[in-house]
Short mmCIF file of C-alpha atoms in Angstrom, two decimals:
data_model
loop_
_atom_site.label_atom_id
_atom_site.label_comp_id
_atom_site.label_asym_id
_atom_site.label_seq_id
_atom_site.Cartn_x
_atom_site.Cartn_y
_atom_site.Cartn_z
CA MET A 1 97.31 82.47 62.27
CA VAL A 2 98.46 84.13 65.09
CA PRO A 3 99.09 88.53 65.53
CA GLU A 4 102.29 89.36 64.11
CA ASN A 5 103.23 91.80 66.73
CA PHE A 6 100.53 89.06 69.22
CA LYS A 7 101.60 91.34 72.16
CA GLU A 8 100.55 94.59 71.80
CA SER A 9 97.74 94.00 69.68
CA GLY A 10 94.02 94.97 70.19
CA PHE A 11 92.65 91.79 71.47
CA MET A 12 95.65 92.24 74.40
CA TYR A 13 94.26 95.57 74.74
CA ALA A 14 90.58 94.74 75.05
CA ILE A 15 91.22 92.40 77.65
CA ALA A 16 93.66 94.75 79.40
CA LEU A 17 90.58 97.20 78.99
CA ALA A 18 87.49 94.32 80.71
CA VAL A 19 90.50 93.73 83.46
CA VAL A 20 90.00 98.08 84.63
CA VAL A 21 86.09 98.45 83.43
CA PHE A 22 86.10 95.03 86.69
CA VAL A 23 88.58 96.07 89.09
CA ILE A 24 86.97 99.48 89.21
CA ALA A 25 83.36 98.58 89.69
CA GLN A 26 84.00 95.97 91.96
CA SER A 27 85.29 99.43 94.24
CA VAL A 28 82.97 101.64 92.82
CA PHE A 29 80.14 98.57 94.36
CA PHE A 30 82.46 98.49 98.26
CA ILE A 31 82.58 102.09 97.88
CA VAL A 32 79.08 103.28 97.56
CA LYS A 33 78.08 100.04 100.23
CA SER A 34 79.92 101.92 102.53
CA TRP A 35 79.45 105.31 102.17
CA LYS A 36 75.35 104.39 102.72
CA ARG A 37 76.18 102.49 106.02
CA ALA A 38 78.72 104.68 106.69
CA LYS A 39 76.30 107.40 107.29
CA GLU A 40 73.58 105.30 108.58
CA LEU A 41 76.25 104.47 111.11
CA GLY A 42 76.69 108.45 111.34
CA ILE A 43 80.04 108.86 110.15
CA LYS A 44 80.39 112.41 109.45
CA LYS A 45 80.42 112.95 105.73
CA GLU A 46 83.15 114.92 105.78
CA THR A 47 85.34 113.23 107.34
CA LEU A 48 83.74 110.08 104.10
CA LYS A 49 85.05 113.01 101.90
CA ASN A 50 88.90 113.21 103.69
CA THR A 51 89.02 109.43 104.00
CA ALA A 52 88.59 109.77 99.64
CA VAL A 53 90.68 112.40 99.06
CA SER A 54 94.00 111.87 101.54
CA SER A 55 93.30 107.80 99.98
CA ALA A 56 94.10 109.44 96.46
CA VAL A 57 96.99 111.37 96.66
CA PHE A 58 98.86 108.76 98.66
CA THR A 59 98.36 106.53 96.36
CA VAL A 60 99.96 108.67 93.74
CA ALA A 61 103.30 107.80 94.07
CA PRO A 62 103.85 104.05 95.49
CA ALA A 63 100.77 103.92 91.71
CA ILE A 64 103.20 105.90 89.63
CA SER A 65 105.88 103.37 90.72
CA ILE A 66 103.64 100.57 90.17
CA LEU A 67 103.47 101.99 86.70
CA ALA A 68 107.42 102.02 86.07
CA THR A 69 107.44 98.16 87.10
CA VAL A 70 105.44 97.64 84.41
CA ILE A 71 107.40 99.36 81.57
CA VAL A 72 110.87 96.85 83.44
CA LEU A 73 108.68 94.14 82.48
CA ALA A 74 107.57 95.49 78.79
CA ASN A 75 111.10 94.72 77.30
CA ALA A 76 110.53 91.63 77.48
CA LEU A 77 106.69 90.83 77.15
CA GLY A 78 105.45 94.09 75.15
CA ILE A 79 103.24 96.15 78.13
CA VAL A 80 99.77 94.44 77.99
CA LEU A 81 100.74 91.43 80.05
CA PRO A 82 102.45 93.70 82.73
CA TRP A 83 99.66 96.32 82.96
CA ILE A 84 96.80 92.95 83.31
CA ARG A 85 99.27 91.31 85.59
CA LEU A 86 99.82 94.69 87.28
CA THR A 87 96.24 95.53 87.03
CA VAL A 88 95.37 92.42 88.91
CA ILE A 89 96.85 90.44 92.03
CA GLY A 90 100.44 91.38 90.71
CA ASN A 91 103.48 93.03 91.88
CA LEU A 92 107.31 93.31 90.75
CA ALA A 93 108.79 90.70 92.40
CA TYR A 94 106.00 88.00 92.65
CA GLU A 95 105.72 88.42 87.80
CA THR A 96 109.35 89.03 87.23
CA THR A 97 110.08 85.43 89.31
CA ALA A 98 106.79 83.67 87.71
CA ALA A 99 108.18 84.67 83.35
CA GLN A 100 111.51 84.09 84.02
CA THR A 101 110.67 80.40 86.46
CA ALA A 102 108.53 80.31 83.04
CA LEU A 103 111.35 80.61 79.82
CA ASP A 104 114.49 79.64 82.49
CA PHE A 105 112.60 75.71 80.80
CA TRP A 106 113.48 77.42 77.46
CA GLY A 107 116.87 79.00 79.00
CA GLY A 108 115.71 82.09 78.27
CA SER A 109 115.96 85.31 79.72
CA LEU A 110 114.05 88.84 80.63
CA LYS A 111 115.83 91.01 79.34
CA ASN A 112 115.83 89.81 76.28
CA ALA A 113 111.76 90.36 74.48
CA VAL A 114 110.07 87.21 74.74
CA THR A 115 108.42 85.96 70.20
CA ASP A 116 107.97 82.99 71.31
CA PRO A 117 104.06 83.39 70.72
CA GLN A 118 104.01 79.14 72.96
CA GLN A 119 106.14 81.09 76.25
CA PHE A 120 104.41 84.13 76.16
CA SER A 121 101.38 81.81 77.11
CA THR A 122 103.65 79.78 78.94
CA ILE A 123 104.40 83.20 80.95
CA ALA A 124 100.70 84.22 81.05
CA TRP A 125 98.90 80.78 82.69
CA ALA A 126 102.57 81.11 84.69
CA MET A 127 101.62 84.40 86.02
CA THR A 128 98.14 83.60 86.89
CA VAL A 129 97.87 79.88 88.28
CA GLY A 130 100.72 80.79 90.31
CA SER A 131 98.50 83.59 92.50
CA ILE A 132 95.93 83.49 91.90
CA ALA A 133 95.84 81.85 94.94
CA PRO A 134 94.13 83.60 97.60
CA LEU A 135 91.47 84.43 95.52
CA ILE A 136 90.33 80.25 96.36
CA LEU A 137 91.80 80.59 100.45
CA LEU A 138 89.54 84.41 100.84
CA PRO A 139 86.23 82.65 100.55
CA PHE A 140 86.86 80.10 103.25
CA LEU A 141 89.24 81.50 105.41
CA CYS A 142 87.39 85.66 105.14
CA LYS A 143 84.82 85.49 107.47
CA LYS A 144 85.94 83.19 110.00
CA LEU A 145 89.29 84.52 110.75
CA GLN A 146 87.55 87.46 111.37
CA ASN A 147 84.91 86.32 113.19
CA LYS A 148 87.97 84.63 115.64
CA ILE A 149 89.71 88.22 115.36
CA GLY A 150 86.42 89.54 116.87
CA ASP A 151 85.86 86.78 119.52
CA VAL A 152 89.42 88.26 120.20
CA VAL A 153 89.06 91.44 120.70
CA ASN A 154 85.73 91.53 122.64
CA LYS A 155 87.04 89.65 125.34
CA SER A 156 89.96 91.75 125.81
CA GLU A 157 88.16 94.18 125.65
CA LYS A 158 86.40 93.07 128.86
CA SER A 159 89.68 94.45 130.24
CA LYS A 160 90.29 97.45 126.95
CA LYS A 161 93.43 98.59 128.27
CA LEU A 162 95.07 94.79 127.09
CA GLY A 163 92.57 94.85 123.99
CA ASP A 164 93.68 98.61 122.73
CA ALA A 165 97.37 97.78 123.45
CA ILE A 166 97.49 94.14 121.87
CA SER A 167 96.11 95.81 119.25
CA ALA A 168 97.61 98.56 118.16
CA ALA A 169 100.44 97.18 118.78
CA ALA A 170 99.93 94.26 115.58
CA PHE A 171 99.68 97.28 113.80
CA ILE A 172 102.89 98.02 114.97
CA GLY A 173 104.32 94.77 113.58
CA ILE A 174 103.14 95.49 110.79
CA ILE A 175 105.45 98.76 110.22
CA SER A 176 108.32 97.55 111.84
CA ALA A 177 108.80 95.03 109.42
CA PHE A 178 109.22 97.69 106.94
CA LEU A 179 111.03 99.95 109.43
CA ALA A 180 113.93 97.11 109.80
CA ARG A 181 113.43 96.37 105.52
CA GLU A 182 114.83 99.98 105.25
CA ILE A 183 116.87 99.32 107.46
CA ASN A 184 119.12 95.96 107.78
CA GLY A 185 117.35 94.28 103.95
CA ASN A 186 118.93 93.75 100.91
CA THR A 187 116.69 92.18 97.20
CA VAL A 188 118.92 89.05 96.45
CA THR A 189 117.53 89.00 92.88
CA SER A 190 118.52 85.85 89.80
CA VAL A 191 120.97 86.85 87.17
CA GLU A 192 122.49 84.96 84.63
CA LYS A 193 126.14 83.76 85.57
CA THR A 194 128.13 85.59 83.51
CA ASP A 195 132.13 84.61 82.85
CA ALA A 196 134.96 87.49 83.29
CA LEU A 197 134.67 89.02 79.70
CA GLY A 198 131.11 89.36 80.95
CA ASN A 199 129.89 85.93 78.47
CA VAL A 200 127.15 84.85 79.79
CA VAL A 201 127.73 80.67 81.06
CA LEU A 202 125.67 78.12 80.31
CA ASN A 203 125.78 74.89 81.80
CA ALA A 204 125.80 71.20 81.20
CA ASP A 205 122.00 71.07 79.37
CA GLY A 206 122.70 74.02 76.75
CA ALA A 207 120.83 76.38 79.62
CA VAL A 208 121.88 79.23 80.56
CA GLU A 209 123.36 78.87 83.77
CA LYS A 210 121.39 81.17 87.26
CA VAL A 211 123.53 82.59 90.12
CA LYS A 212 121.29 84.30 93.40
CA MET A 213 123.29 87.76 93.39
CA ILE A 214 122.35 91.41 95.61
CA THR A 215 120.94 93.83 93.69
CA GLY A 216 119.21 96.31 96.29
CA SER A 217 119.99 97.18 99.88
CA ALA A 218 119.21 99.14 103.09
CA GLY A 219 121.90 101.77 102.94
CA ALA A 220 122.71 105.80 103.90
CA ILE A 221 120.31 107.54 102.51
CA SER A 222 117.04 104.97 103.29
CA ILE A 223 117.59 104.69 106.33
CA LEU A 224 117.36 109.14 105.83
CA THR A 225 115.08 109.02 104.22
CA LEU A 226 112.91 107.01 106.70
CA ILE A 227 113.95 109.04 109.37
CA SER A 228 112.97 112.86 106.49
CA ALA A 229 109.56 110.88 106.76
CA MET A 230 109.49 110.90 110.31
CA VAL A 231 110.73 113.57 111.26
CA PHE A 232 108.12 115.42 108.12
CA MET A 233 105.29 114.07 109.83
CA VAL A 234 105.75 115.34 113.23
CA ILE A 235 106.71 118.64 112.10
CA LEU A 236 103.05 118.11 109.47
CA THR A 237 100.56 116.87 112.87
CA PHE A 238 101.84 119.70 114.90
CA ILE A 239 101.84 123.01 112.72
CA CYS A 240 98.23 121.27 112.75
CA LYS A 241 96.89 120.96 116.08
CA ARG A 242 99.03 124.50 116.88
CA PHE A 243 97.10 126.15 114.70
CA LYS A 244 94.21 123.67 113.64
CA LEU A 245 94.01 123.72 110.41
CA ASP A 246 91.68 120.32 110.53
CA LYS A 247 91.85 119.84 106.70
CA LEU A 248 95.35 119.51 106.18
CA GLU A 249 94.96 116.88 108.91
CA PRO A 250 94.43 114.01 106.58
CA PHE A 251 96.86 114.46 104.10
CA THR A 252 100.34 115.78 106.74
CA MET A 253 100.72 111.50 105.69
CA PRO A 254 100.90 112.12 102.14
CA LEU A 255 102.87 115.75 102.37
CA ALA A 256 104.87 113.30 104.40
CA MET A 257 105.42 111.14 102.04
CA PHE A 258 106.85 113.39 99.13
CA GLY A 259 108.82 115.82 101.19
CA ALA A 260 110.69 112.49 101.72
CA MET A 261 110.30 111.73 98.54
CA GLY A 262 112.36 115.19 97.47
CA MET A 263 114.76 114.72 100.71
CA ALA A 264 116.31 111.16 98.57
CA ILE A 265 116.48 113.62 95.47
CA LEU A 266 118.60 116.71 97.16
CA LEU A 267 120.71 114.00 100.27
CA THR A 268 121.65 112.29 96.68
CA ASN A 269 122.86 114.86 94.70
CA VAL A 270 124.53 117.19 97.52
CA LEU A 271 125.57 113.88 100.51
CA PRO A 272 129.32 112.47 99.13
CA GLU A 273 129.22 109.96 97.26
CA SER A 274 131.03 107.87 100.01
CA VAL A 275 127.93 108.63 101.68
CA SER A 276 125.29 107.95 99.29
CA GLY A 277 126.07 105.17 98.07
CA PHE A 278 127.21 103.11 101.46
CA TYR A 279 125.30 100.42 102.10
CA TRP A 280 125.49 97.03 103.89
CA TYR A 281 125.55 95.00 101.21
CA ASP A 282 127.57 95.43 97.62
CA ILE A 283 125.51 94.80 94.82
CA GLY A 284 126.00 92.92 92.78
CA THR A 285 127.47 89.66 95.32
CA ILE A 286 126.75 87.42 94.12
CA VAL A 287 125.51 85.45 97.68
CA GLY A 288 124.70 81.49 95.87
CA MET B 1 72.74 94.76 113.44
CA GLN B 2 77.14 95.10 112.81
CA LYS B 3 76.61 91.44 112.37
CA ASN B 4 73.91 91.44 109.35
CA TYR B 5 76.42 94.05 108.32
CA PHE B 6 79.48 92.36 108.52
CA ASP B 7 77.55 88.94 106.65
CA LYS B 8 76.52 90.69 103.53
CA VAL B 9 80.45 91.89 103.36
CA HIS B 10 81.95 88.46 103.05
CA ARG B 11 78.36 87.77 100.24
CA TRP B 12 79.31 90.50 97.68
CA GLY B 13 83.12 89.71 98.41
CA ILE B 14 82.23 85.88 97.92
CA ILE B 15 81.20 86.89 94.97
CA TRP B 16 83.32 89.75 93.59
CA ASN B 17 85.90 86.98 94.64
CA ILE B 18 84.34 84.15 91.96
CA GLY B 19 83.96 87.00 89.04
CA ALA B 20 87.57 87.23 89.47
CA LEU B 21 88.97 84.12 89.35
CA ILE B 22 86.81 83.65 86.16
CA MET B 23 88.31 86.58 84.77
CA LEU B 24 91.55 86.27 85.14
CA LEU B 25 91.24 82.38 84.59
CA CYS B 26 90.44 83.41 80.91
CA ILE B 27 92.67 86.48 80.38
CA PRO B 28 95.64 82.82 79.99
CA VAL B 29 92.94 81.60 77.99
CA ALA B 30 92.31 84.27 75.33
CA ILE B 31 96.01 84.68 75.45
CA SER B 32 96.42 81.13 74.76
CA VAL B 33 93.45 81.26 71.72
CA HIS B 34 94.56 84.58 70.52
CA VAL B 35 98.45 83.86 69.31
CA ASN B 36 97.47 80.14 68.78
CA ALA B 37 99.33 78.68 71.39
CA TRP B 38 99.15 76.92 74.49
CA PRO B 39 101.68 75.86 76.61
CA GLU B 40 104.25 73.66 76.91
CA GLY B 41 102.97 70.87 79.60
CA ALA B 42 106.15 69.86 80.14
CA ALA B 43 106.86 73.29 80.94
CA LEU B 44 104.16 74.09 82.78
CA LEU B 45 105.11 70.98 84.71
CA GLN B 46 108.68 71.17 85.49
CA VAL B 47 107.65 75.75 86.52
CA MET B 48 103.92 74.60 88.20
CA PRO B 49 105.87 73.36 91.19
CA LYS B 50 108.18 76.01 92.07
CA LEU B 51 106.16 78.41 91.37
CA MET B 52 103.29 77.19 94.06
CA ALA B 53 105.90 75.54 96.06
CA LEU B 54 106.52 78.99 96.61
CA TYR B 55 103.50 80.99 95.88
CA TRP B 56 100.69 79.62 97.92
CA VAL B 57 102.45 78.86 100.74
CA THR B 58 102.73 83.33 101.02
CA ALA B 59 99.75 83.77 99.97
CA VAL B 60 98.25 81.82 103.38
CA ILE B 61 100.39 83.83 105.12
CA GLU B 62 99.21 87.39 103.89
CA VAL B 63 95.99 85.64 103.89
CA ILE B 64 96.40 85.82 108.32
CA THR B 65 98.36 88.48 108.21
CA TYR B 66 96.42 90.87 106.47
CA VAL B 67 92.97 89.47 107.05
CA PRO B 68 92.98 91.19 109.90
CA MET B 69 94.16 94.36 109.24
CA LEU B 70 92.30 95.31 105.98
CA GLY B 71 88.64 94.58 107.33
CA ALA B 72 85.62 91.83 105.34
CA GLY B 73 85.72 94.77 102.18
CA GLY B 74 89.23 96.07 102.58
CA THR B 75 90.75 92.77 101.78
CA TYR B 76 87.86 91.38 99.02
CA LEU B 77 89.18 94.63 96.61
CA SER B 78 92.46 94.21 98.01
CA PHE B 79 93.99 90.96 97.19
CA VAL B 80 92.15 91.23 93.61
CA THR B 81 94.12 94.44 92.90
CA GLY B 82 97.32 93.60 94.44
CA ASN B 83 100.16 95.71 96.35
CA ILE B 84 99.15 94.91 99.43
CA SER B 85 102.29 95.79 101.01
CA ASN B 86 102.83 98.15 99.01
CA LEU B 87 100.04 100.75 99.08
CA LYS B 88 96.68 98.88 99.98
CA LEU B 89 97.68 98.14 103.42
CA PRO B 90 99.20 101.55 104.81
CA CYS B 91 96.65 103.04 102.73
CA GLY B 92 93.91 101.22 105.18
CA LEU B 93 95.49 101.92 108.10
CA THR B 94 96.10 105.89 107.60
CA ALA B 95 92.51 106.44 106.22
CA MET B 96 91.03 105.01 110.23
CA GLU B 97 93.74 105.90 111.54
CA ASN B 98 92.65 110.28 110.03
CA ALA B 99 89.34 108.54 111.08
CA LYS B 100 89.69 107.80 114.03
CA VAL B 101 88.41 104.63 113.80
CA ARG B 102 89.71 100.86 114.97
CA ALA B 103 89.49 97.94 113.26
CA ASN B 104 87.54 94.66 112.98
CA THR B 105 84.52 97.88 114.69
CA GLU B 106 81.80 98.09 111.71
CA GLU B 107 83.12 102.04 111.54
CA GLY B 108 86.87 100.69 110.99
CA GLU B 109 86.15 98.34 108.26
CA VAL B 110 83.69 101.23 105.97
CA ILE B 111 85.84 103.58 106.66
CA SER B 112 89.33 101.01 105.44
CA THR B 113 87.04 99.93 102.15
CA ILE B 114 86.44 103.44 101.23
CA ALA B 115 90.55 104.27 100.96
CA ILE B 116 90.71 100.91 100.01
CA GLY B 117 88.92 101.27 96.73
CA VAL B 118 89.76 104.33 95.85
CA SER B 119 93.40 103.24 96.03
CA SER B 120 92.30 100.53 93.55
CA ILE B 121 91.23 103.03 91.65
CA VAL B 122 93.28 105.32 91.56
CA THR B 123 96.06 102.88 90.63
CA THR B 124 94.18 101.73 88.00
CA VAL B 125 93.32 104.43 86.03
CA ILE B 126 97.60 106.06 87.15
CA ILE B 127 98.44 101.99 85.58
CA ALA B 128 96.38 102.59 82.32
CA VAL B 129 96.43 106.40 82.04
CA GLY B 130 100.03 105.53 81.34
CA VAL B 131 101.05 102.50 79.72
CA LEU B 132 98.15 104.26 77.32
CA VAL B 133 99.98 107.59 76.52
CA PHE B 134 103.15 108.30 78.93
CA SER B 135 104.60 105.11 79.04
CA PRO B 136 107.50 105.67 75.94
CA ILE B 137 108.41 108.69 78.78
CA LEU B 138 107.92 107.36 81.91
CA PRO B 139 111.87 106.43 82.15
CA LYS B 140 112.79 109.24 82.66
CA ILE B 141 110.20 110.47 84.94
CA THR B 142 111.44 107.35 86.62
CA GLY B 143 114.71 106.75 85.95
CA GLY B 144 115.87 110.31 85.92
CA ALA B 145 116.21 112.89 88.23
CA PHE B 146 113.42 111.96 90.20
CA LYS B 147 115.21 108.04 90.50
CA PRO B 148 116.04 108.78 93.86
CA ALA B 149 112.81 109.83 95.10
CA PHE B 150 111.26 106.74 93.12
CA ASP B 151 114.03 104.79 93.68
CA GLN B 152 113.34 105.43 98.14
CA VAL B 153 109.17 105.53 97.85
CA LEU B 154 108.79 102.27 101.05
CA PRO B 155 110.97 104.45 102.62
CA ALA B 156 109.11 107.46 102.77
CA LEU B 157 106.04 106.46 103.30
CA PHE B 158 106.95 103.33 106.34
CA GLY B 159 108.60 106.28 107.47
CA ALA B 160 105.68 108.21 107.29
CA LEU B 161 103.43 105.73 108.52
CA ALA B 162 105.26 105.23 111.30
CA ALA B 163 105.75 108.34 113.16
CA GLY B 164 102.18 108.67 113.43
CA TYR B 165 102.20 105.26 115.92
CA PHE B 166 104.43 105.41 117.50
CA ALA B 167 104.50 109.37 118.77
CA LYS B 168 101.11 107.76 120.37
CA HIS B 169 102.92 103.96 121.23
CA TRP B 170 106.71 104.64 121.47
CA LYS B 171 106.65 102.09 124.29
CA LEU B 172 105.62 99.95 121.44
CA ILE B 173 108.14 99.71 119.21
CA PHE B 174 111.63 98.39 120.42
CA ALA B 175 110.94 94.50 120.57
CA PRO B 176 108.97 94.32 117.28
CA VAL B 177 111.90 96.77 114.95
CA ILE B 178 114.87 95.19 116.98
CA ALA B 179 113.08 91.60 116.22
CA GLY B 180 113.26 92.33 112.51
CA VAL B 181 116.71 94.15 112.59
CA VAL B 182 118.64 90.70 113.95
CA VAL B 183 116.30 88.82 112.00
CA LEU B 184 117.46 90.25 108.84
CA PHE B 185 121.19 90.37 109.68
CA PHE B 186 120.67 85.83 109.36
CA SER B 187 118.08 86.41 106.65
CA PRO B 188 118.50 89.66 105.02
CA SER B 189 116.54 88.41 101.91
CA MET B 190 113.19 88.13 104.08
CA GLY B 191 110.23 89.69 102.50
CA ALA B 192 108.67 92.01 104.30
CA GLY B 193 105.36 89.35 104.70
CA THR B 194 107.43 87.08 105.85
CA LEU B 195 108.81 88.84 108.41
CA MET B 196 106.26 89.98 109.57
CA PHE B 197 104.96 87.44 111.32
CA VAL B 198 107.86 87.52 113.57
CA THR B 199 108.15 91.26 114.26
CA ILE B 200 103.60 91.01 115.06
CA VAL B 201 104.71 88.22 117.85
CA ALA B 202 107.13 90.53 118.80
CA ALA B 203 104.76 93.11 118.74
CA VAL B 204 101.94 91.64 120.61
CA LEU B 205 104.66 89.92 122.53
CA GLY B 206 105.91 92.60 124.06
CA ALA B 207 102.27 94.19 125.19
CA PHE B 208 101.78 91.74 126.86
CA VAL B 209 104.20 91.73 129.25
CA MET B 210 104.99 95.36 129.36
CA TYR B 211 100.89 95.94 130.22
CA LYS B 212 102.05 92.51 132.67
CA LYS B 213 104.14 95.08 134.05
CA ASN B 214 102.66 97.84 133.85
CA TRP B 215 104.27 99.44 131.86
CA LEU B 216 101.87 100.33 129.89
#
């Protein structure tokens, strides 16, 4: 007998809470071990406290964004499965693709609520099996990779300047990928094909036909937000140094982030729509 | 001494990692039992190869890219809780920058792990409280007047993160940013996880050339 509201039953909530407990337990375990080791290494208690508090503040806005993606998926899958999936490993792009790929088998869409238990169960399997690869790889790769990196760094320290430059370059390489995407990237999503009247087009097998469409793009606001964040960060860092505000220093990064998000609201409302709505790639264009 | 601590972290990490794997696989099993329906074999046979080709290959790239940056403890935590590129990685990098410690040192290891651990707890709590308490009103917060702000979380986050590094190492930024933008001209929808491979190689090569030419 399948429970009527199987997607949001007490059992589903119990699974979600078990996952939450696991994630928090693992995090607390590693924090406690690292904190103890940090004390042995002579790292100041204040540095550790600042690390914890600034990381917590830094996390708030991105976490609310992740929460919003849970709500996006809730329409089709109920609130609990997306909650579970975005608490462990998941991210919106992956979970949406996995769920939609599973639904494609039946010609279904995430726009509609999934009501068939077998489809729901297949989606849960697809989301899980597709995403577990890192957990299988890490026990074999993590230690080896770190030892190799350690060797490279230690060798490079014979010429410390080169070691430092390469280390900084690797960090900058990561950040640059995100900057480049905000300057010139777009997001392509698989969507249902519709005819001129807006009706869904079916293929020869009777399944809904899919096309790839640009659903997001870098443009004026993303670049201005990026620049605002940099300017806020430079100003806040200058203020901290000029007035010796050591306690404020760990919070410059989250403050700059919130400031830039505020600027995004301001600019969207103040700039003419021809500027604020300017994107490099036309949203809604079919690309394949 | 340093080696011993890293060995311990790897041992703890592998144990938690296996626990997470078992827990994760129990979720669809429990759901299938709960809804009294197991996945249709034909559906899984059609769906899984597509997803595994896409995400298992990406997983290899992500592990190789992120492990050197996150530290051992941070890696084991991040790969369980997810949202690495948009949250855990910048969080760990910022914490190490603020504490003035380097990745791949024991100091960097503990600071990165504390930052990522705290970030994981805060994210988990915000999502849980949000789902249990705020889910009816959340679309009004993220979709209403604040929508432009939440649409721009990533440029705000990476702009702020970049400013700190770029101020110190401005000569190193040109090669990777130009390489990234050029690659996106040809493949604008390439995800940051894959693009990172290109930009890291460009940044490291650029640094090496500048070092050789005494420009640094």
